[in-house]
PDB file of C-alpha atoms in Angstrom:
ATOM      1  CA  MET A   3     -11.099 172.944 368.595  1.00 51.00           C
ATOM      2  CA  ARG A   4     -12.940 175.323 366.415  1.00 58.00           C
ATOM      3  CA  VAL A   5     -13.918 174.393 362.966  1.00 54.00           C
ATOM      4  CA  GLY A   6     -14.047 177.111 360.402  1.00 56.00           C
ATOM      5  CA  ARG A   7     -16.954 177.714 358.130  1.00 55.00           C
ATOM      6  CA  LYS A   8     -15.248 176.079 355.131  1.00 54.00           C
ATOM      7  CA  GLU A   9     -14.428 172.956 357.101  1.00 53.00           C
ATOM      8  CA  ALA A  10     -18.044 172.740 358.344  1.00 49.00           C
ATOM      9  CA  GLN A  11     -19.352 172.980 354.791  1.00 52.00           C
ATOM     10  CA  TRP A  12     -16.880 170.319 353.747  1.00 49.00           C
ATOM     11  CA  GLU A  13     -18.098 167.980 356.489  1.00 54.00           C
ATOM     12  CA  VAL A  14     -21.774 168.534 355.570  1.00 54.00           C
ATOM     13  CA  GLY A  15     -21.050 168.087 351.862  1.00 62.00           C
ATOM     14  CA  ARG A  16     -19.034 164.976 352.543  1.00 67.00           C
ATOM     15  CA  GLY A  17     -21.827 163.530 354.676  1.00 68.00           C
ATOM     16  CA  ALA A  18     -24.422 164.251 352.016  1.00 71.00           C
ATOM     17  CA  ARG A  19     -22.197 162.668 349.382  1.00 73.00           C
ATOM     18  CA  THR A  20     -21.831 159.601 351.543  1.00 76.00           C
ATOM     19  CA  VAL A  21     -25.608 159.335 351.946  1.00 76.00           C
ATOM     20  CA  ILE A  22     -26.172 159.772 348.196  1.00 79.00           C
ATOM     21  CA  ALA A  23     -23.487 157.197 347.380  1.00 76.00           C
ATOM     22  CA  GLY A  24     -25.096 154.788 349.852  1.00 77.00           C
ATOM     23  CA  CYS A  25     -28.509 155.277 348.244  1.00 75.00           C
ATOM     24  CA  ILE A  26     -27.061 154.659 344.797  1.00 83.00           C
ATOM     25  CA  ILE A  27     -25.392 151.467 346.011  1.00 82.00           C
ATOM     26  CA  LEU A  28     -28.677 150.286 347.569  1.00 74.00           C
ATOM     27  CA  LEU A  29     -30.579 151.027 344.349  1.00 75.00           C
ATOM     28  CA  CYS A  30     -28.006 149.140 342.312  1.00 73.00           C
ATOM     29  CA  MET A  31     -28.176 146.179 344.663  1.00 71.00           C
ATOM     30  CA  GLY A  32     -31.986 146.239 344.525  1.00 67.00           C
ATOM     31  CA  SER A  33     -31.898 146.243 340.731  1.00 66.00           C
ATOM     32  CA  LEU A  34     -29.385 143.422 340.756  1.00 63.00           C
ATOM     33  CA  VAL A  35     -31.617 141.348 343.041  1.00 64.00           C
ATOM     34  CA  ALA A  36     -34.661 142.046 340.829  1.00 62.00           C
ATOM     35  CA  CYS A  37     -32.697 141.063 337.719  1.00 60.00           C
ATOM     36  CA  SER A  38     -31.425 137.935 339.440  1.00 62.00           C
ATOM     37  CA  ASN A  39     -34.988 137.002 340.406  1.00 64.00           C
ATOM     38  CA  GLU A  40     -36.186 137.500 336.809  1.00 68.00           C
ATOM     39  CA  SER A  41     -33.231 135.462 335.520  1.00 64.00           C
ATOM     40  CA  ALA A  42     -33.999 132.690 337.983  1.00 62.00           C
ATOM     41  CA  GLN A  43     -37.624 132.587 336.815  1.00 67.00           C
ATOM     42  CA  GLN A  44     -36.492 132.363 333.181  1.00 64.00           C
ATOM     43  CA  GLU A  45     -34.041 129.584 334.072  1.00 60.00           C
ATOM     44  CA  ARG A  46     -36.822 127.627 335.811  1.00 62.00           C
ATOM     45  CA  LYS A  47     -38.958 127.949 332.672  1.00 59.00           C
ATOM     46  CA  VAL A  48     -36.104 126.639 330.514  1.00 57.00           C
ATOM     47  CA  TYR A  49     -35.373 123.645 332.754  1.00 57.00           C
ATOM     48  CA  SER A  50     -39.036 122.727 333.241  1.00 60.00           C
ATOM     49  CA  GLY A  51     -39.783 122.955 329.502  1.00 59.00           C
ATOM     50  CA  GLN A  52     -42.303 125.750 330.052  1.00 62.00           C
ATOM     51  CA  ALA A  53     -40.303 128.190 327.904  1.00 57.00           C
ATOM     52  CA  THR A  54     -40.312 125.734 324.997  1.00 56.00           C
ATOM     53  CA  GLU A  55     -44.041 125.122 325.369  1.00 62.00           C
ATOM     54  CA  GLU A  56     -44.781 128.871 325.494  1.00 60.00           C
ATOM     55  CA  GLY A  57     -42.672 129.416 322.383  1.00 59.00           C
ATOM     56  CA  ASN A  58     -44.403 126.582 320.526  1.00 55.00           C
ATOM     57  CA  VAL A  59     -47.852 127.937 321.397  1.00 55.00           C
ATOM     58  CA  ARG A  60     -46.830 131.427 320.287  1.00 55.00           C
ATOM     59  CA  ALA A  61     -45.386 130.060 317.023  1.00 52.00           C
ATOM     60  CA  LYS A  62     -48.495 127.985 316.295  1.00 50.00           C
ATOM     61  CA  SER A  63     -50.852 130.871 316.945  1.00 46.00           C
ATOM     62  CA  GLN A  64     -48.835 133.046 314.563  1.00 47.00           C
ATOM     63  CA  GLY A  65     -48.783 130.367 311.843  1.00 46.00           C
ATOM     64  CA  HIS A  66     -45.093 129.534 312.189  1.00 45.00           C
ATOM     65  CA  GLY A  67     -43.492 126.179 312.764  1.00 53.00           C
ATOM     66  CA  LEU A  68     -44.978 123.070 311.193  1.00 56.00           C
ATOM     67  CA  ASN A  69     -48.388 124.704 310.665  1.00 75.00           C
ATOM     68  CA  GLY A  70     -46.933 127.686 308.818  1.00 81.00           C
ATOM     69  CA  PRO A  71     -46.730 126.131 305.334  1.00 86.00           C
ATOM     70  CA  LEU A  72     -50.309 124.848 305.611  1.00 87.00           C
ATOM     71  CA  ILE A  73     -51.679 128.261 306.632  1.00 89.00           C
ATOM     72  CA  GLN A  74     -49.575 130.047 304.009  1.00 90.00           C
ATOM     73  CA  GLU A  75     -50.823 127.690 301.278  1.00 91.00           C
ATOM     74  CA  LEU A  76     -54.410 128.243 302.393  1.00 93.00           C
ATOM     75  CA  ASP A  77     -53.959 132.014 302.296  1.00 93.00           C
ATOM     76  CA  LYS A  78     -52.198 131.941 298.915  1.00 95.00           C
ATOM     77  CA  THR A  79     -54.817 129.669 297.340  1.00 95.00           C
ATOM     78  CA  PHE A  80     -57.735 131.770 298.588  1.00 95.00           C
ATOM     79  CA  ALA A  81     -55.984 134.922 297.313  1.00 96.00           C
ATOM     80  CA  ALA A  82     -55.703 133.310 293.867  1.00 96.00           C
ATOM     81  CA  LYS A  83     -59.512 132.977 293.936  1.00 95.00           C
ATOM     82  CA  ASP A  84     -59.870 136.680 294.908  1.00 95.00           C
ATOM     83  CA  ILE A  85     -60.921 135.814 298.453  1.00 95.00           C
ATOM     84  CA  LYS A  86     -59.193 137.432 301.410  1.00 95.00           C
ATOM     85  CA  LEU A  87     -58.832 135.592 304.693  1.00 94.00           C
ATOM     86  CA  MET A  88     -59.475 138.279 307.301  1.00 93.00           C
ATOM     87  CA  ASN A  89     -59.738 138.673 311.079  1.00 91.00           C
ATOM     88  CA  ASN A  90     -57.400 135.764 311.823  1.00 89.00           C
ATOM     89  CA  MET A  91     -58.025 134.257 315.249  1.00 90.00           C
ATOM     90  CA  SER A  92     -56.449 131.177 316.756  1.00 87.00           C
ATOM     91  CA  ALA A  93     -57.006 129.003 319.798  1.00 88.00           C
ATOM     92  CA  ASP A  94     -54.930 126.235 321.340  1.00 85.00           C
ATOM     93  CA  ASP A  95     -57.005 123.220 322.438  1.00 82.00           C
ATOM     94  CA  GLY A  96     -54.671 122.356 325.319  1.00 81.00           C
ATOM     95  CA  GLU A  97     -53.918 118.926 323.837  1.00 81.00           C
ATOM     96  CA  GLY A  98     -51.375 119.868 321.188  1.00 81.00           C
ATOM     97  CA  GLY A  99     -53.919 120.990 318.596  1.00 87.00           C
ATOM     98  CA  ILE A 100     -54.795 124.441 317.347  1.00 90.00           C
ATOM     99  CA  SER A 101     -57.647 126.015 315.408  1.00 92.00           C
ATOM    100  CA  TYR A 102     -57.577 129.072 313.174  1.00 93.00           C
ATOM    101  CA  MET A 103     -60.665 131.009 312.145  1.00 95.00           C
ATOM    102  CA  TYR A 104     -61.029 133.477 309.272  1.00 95.00           C
ATOM    103  CA  LEU A 105     -63.796 135.584 307.797  1.00 95.00           C
ATOM    104  CA  LEU A 106     -63.947 135.397 304.012  1.00 94.00           C
ATOM    105  CA  ASN A 107     -63.580 138.927 302.635  1.00 93.00           C
ATOM    106  CA  GLY A 108     -64.474 140.211 306.111  1.00 91.00           C
ATOM    107  CA  SER A 109     -68.015 138.800 306.094  1.00 91.00           C
ATOM    108  CA  GLY A 110     -69.287 137.271 309.328  1.00 90.00           C
ATOM    109  CA  ARG A 111     -71.619 135.106 307.210  1.00 92.00           C
ATOM    110  CA  HIS A 112     -68.694 133.189 305.690  1.00 94.00           C
ATOM    111  CA  ILE A 113     -66.308 131.564 308.138  1.00 94.00           C
ATOM    112  CA  VAL A 114     -63.424 129.195 307.448  1.00 96.00           C
ATOM    113  CA  LYS A 115     -61.916 127.210 310.293  1.00 96.00           C
ATOM    114  CA  VAL A 116     -58.726 125.188 310.151  1.00 95.00           C
ATOM    115  CA  HIS A 117     -58.444 122.526 312.847  1.00 94.00           C
ATOM    116  CA  ILE A 118     -54.989 120.976 313.229  1.00 92.00           C
ATOM    117  CA  PHE A 119     -54.781 118.052 315.632  1.00 91.00           C
ATOM    118  CA  GLY A 120     -51.915 115.960 316.957  1.00 88.00           C
ATOM    119  CA  ASP A 121     -52.916 112.866 314.991  1.00 90.00           C
ATOM    120  CA  PRO A 122     -55.748 111.455 312.825  1.00 93.00           C
ATOM    121  CA  ASP A 123     -57.457 109.631 315.703  1.00 94.00           C
ATOM    122  CA  THR A 124     -57.670 112.809 317.767  1.00 93.00           C
ATOM    123  CA  ARG A 125     -59.028 114.643 314.725  1.00 93.00           C
ATOM    124  CA  THR A 126     -61.767 112.046 314.275  1.00 94.00           C
ATOM    125  CA  ALA A 127     -62.799 112.202 317.938  1.00 94.00           C
ATOM    126  CA  ARG A 128     -62.745 116.022 318.207  1.00 94.00           C
ATOM    127  CA  MET A 129     -64.647 116.551 314.954  1.00 94.00           C
ATOM    128  CA  LYS A 130     -67.335 114.160 316.228  1.00 95.00           C
ATOM    129  CA  GLU A 131     -67.534 116.224 319.439  1.00 93.00           C
ATOM    130  CA  MET A 132     -67.639 119.597 317.664  1.00 92.00           C
ATOM    131  CA  TYR A 133     -69.759 118.861 314.594  1.00 92.00           C
ATOM    132  CA  GLY A 134     -71.493 115.571 315.400  1.00 92.00           C
ATOM    133  CA  ILE A 135     -69.791 113.873 312.474  1.00 91.00           C
ATOM    134  CA  SER A 136     -66.331 112.383 311.966  1.00 89.00           C
ATOM    135  CA  ASP A 137     -66.435 111.673 308.227  1.00 91.00           C
ATOM    136  CA  GLU A 138     -63.627 113.096 306.101  1.00 93.00           C
ATOM    137  CA  GLN A 139     -66.182 114.820 303.859  1.00 93.00           C
ATOM    138  CA  ALA A 140     -69.538 116.119 304.999  1.00 92.00           C
ATOM    139  CA  VAL A 141     -72.109 118.831 304.429  1.00 92.00           C
ATOM    140  CA  ILE A 142     -74.320 119.744 307.366  1.00 91.00           C
ATOM    141  CA  GLU A 143     -77.369 121.899 306.731  1.00 89.00           C
ATOM    142  CA  ASN A 144     -79.691 123.495 309.224  1.00 83.00           C
ATOM    143  CA  ALA A 145     -82.010 126.496 309.411  1.00 80.00           C
ATOM    144  CA  LEU A 146     -79.105 128.875 310.081  1.00 82.00           C
ATOM    145  CA  GLY A 147     -76.830 127.807 307.247  1.00 87.00           C
ATOM    146  CA  GLN A 148     -74.582 125.193 305.780  1.00 91.00           C
ATOM    147  CA  THR A 149     -71.287 123.744 307.000  1.00 93.00           C
ATOM    148  CA  THR A 150     -68.899 121.958 304.640  1.00 94.00           C
ATOM    149  CA  ILE A 151     -66.176 119.781 306.155  1.00 95.00           C
ATOM    150  CA  ARG A 152     -63.125 118.359 304.392  1.00 96.00           C
ATOM    151  CA  SER A 153     -60.508 116.393 306.332  1.00 96.00           C
ATOM    152  CA  LYS A 154     -57.326 114.482 305.752  1.00 94.00           C
ATOM    153  CA  GLY A 155     -54.957 112.983 308.290  1.00 92.00           C
ATOM    154  CA  TYR A 156     -54.673 115.324 311.231  1.00 92.00           C
ATOM    155  CA  VAL A 157     -56.300 118.372 309.536  1.00 94.00           C
ATOM    156  CA  SER A 158     -59.933 119.410 309.099  1.00 95.00           C
ATOM    157  CA  LEU A 159     -61.040 122.404 307.042  1.00 96.00           C
ATOM    158  CA  VAL A 160     -64.515 123.738 307.775  1.00 96.00           C
ATOM    159  CA  TYR A 161     -66.548 126.333 305.876  1.00 95.00           C
ATOM    160  CA  THR A 162     -69.752 127.714 307.364  1.00 94.00           C
ATOM    161  CA  ALA A 163     -72.049 129.921 305.304  1.00 93.00           C
ATOM    162  CA  SER A 164     -75.128 131.483 306.853  1.00 89.00           C
ATOM    163  CA  GLY A 165     -77.958 133.736 305.845  1.00 78.00           C
ATOM    164  CA  GLY A 166     -79.160 134.158 302.285  1.00 72.00           C
ATOM    165  CA  GLU A 167     -75.643 133.956 300.840  1.00 69.00           C
ATOM    166  CA  LYS A 168     -74.974 130.250 301.391  1.00 69.00           C
ATOM    167  CA  ASP A 169     -73.791 129.490 297.856  1.00 73.00           C
ATOM    168  CA  ILE A 170     -71.671 132.555 297.107  1.00 87.00           C
ATOM    169  CA  TYR A 171     -68.259 130.970 297.907  1.00 92.00           C
ATOM    170  CA  GLU A 172     -69.100 127.255 298.132  1.00 91.00           C
ATOM    171  CA  GLU A 173     -67.474 126.119 294.882  1.00 93.00           C
ATOM    172  CA  LYS A 174     -64.291 128.173 295.351  1.00 95.00           C
ATOM    173  CA  VAL A 175     -63.909 127.131 299.001  1.00 95.00           C
ATOM    174  CA  THR A 176     -64.314 123.453 298.130  1.00 95.00           C
ATOM    175  CA  GLN A 177     -61.629 123.788 295.435  1.00 95.00           C
ATOM    176  CA  VAL A 178     -59.256 125.519 297.874  1.00 96.00           C
ATOM    177  CA  PHE A 179     -59.867 122.880 300.550  1.00 95.00           C
ATOM    178  CA  GLN A 180     -59.158 120.067 298.095  1.00 95.00           C
ATOM    179  CA  HIS A 181     -55.966 121.735 296.875  1.00 95.00           C
ATOM    180  CA  VAL A 182     -54.648 122.396 300.403  1.00 94.00           C
ATOM    181  CA  LEU A 183     -55.459 118.878 301.641  1.00 94.00           C
ATOM    182  CA  ASN A 184     -53.727 117.383 298.589  1.00 92.00           C
ATOM    183  CA  GLN A 185     -50.547 119.232 299.691  1.00 87.00           C
ATOM    184  CA  LEU A 186     -50.450 117.272 302.965  1.00 83.00           C
ATOM    185  CA  ASN A 187     -48.095 114.305 303.111  1.00 71.00           C
TER     186      ASN A 187
END
């Protein structure tokens, strides 16, 4: 049987279409498997509690959640004293606590740290480790500068001034610290 030219083209075109359709089906199946794998990983995170923990860490580092009002009050109170909290950095301590660090008006000589711990006992122990003192109020002076600490409950506020400008913000910072700590229940 002889096949005409049109029939031959039809057979080649049909074969190519079949190959293309097969490739598309394989690509779709591959995407489906990849999506299923990603979904399975997300499900494991939800059931193991990892997704909740990741969300809590992200919220804490961005000043949301329970720490949000404290950080917002600190920012608002400093702004009322014409002091900008700049270069916000945060770090999770791995034990449910978090620390925030700010430069006052962008100066590396004036640093405010906010340490938020899980409970007052943890705060006392960690402050002793970090600063060598666990008192609720302290001023530590050395050749490099001065560090003022104010604490209440599970929160410690720390101001470090260095260089020849130690006294420039001291009074305002102490007032802000006292105001913010008085807001804690």
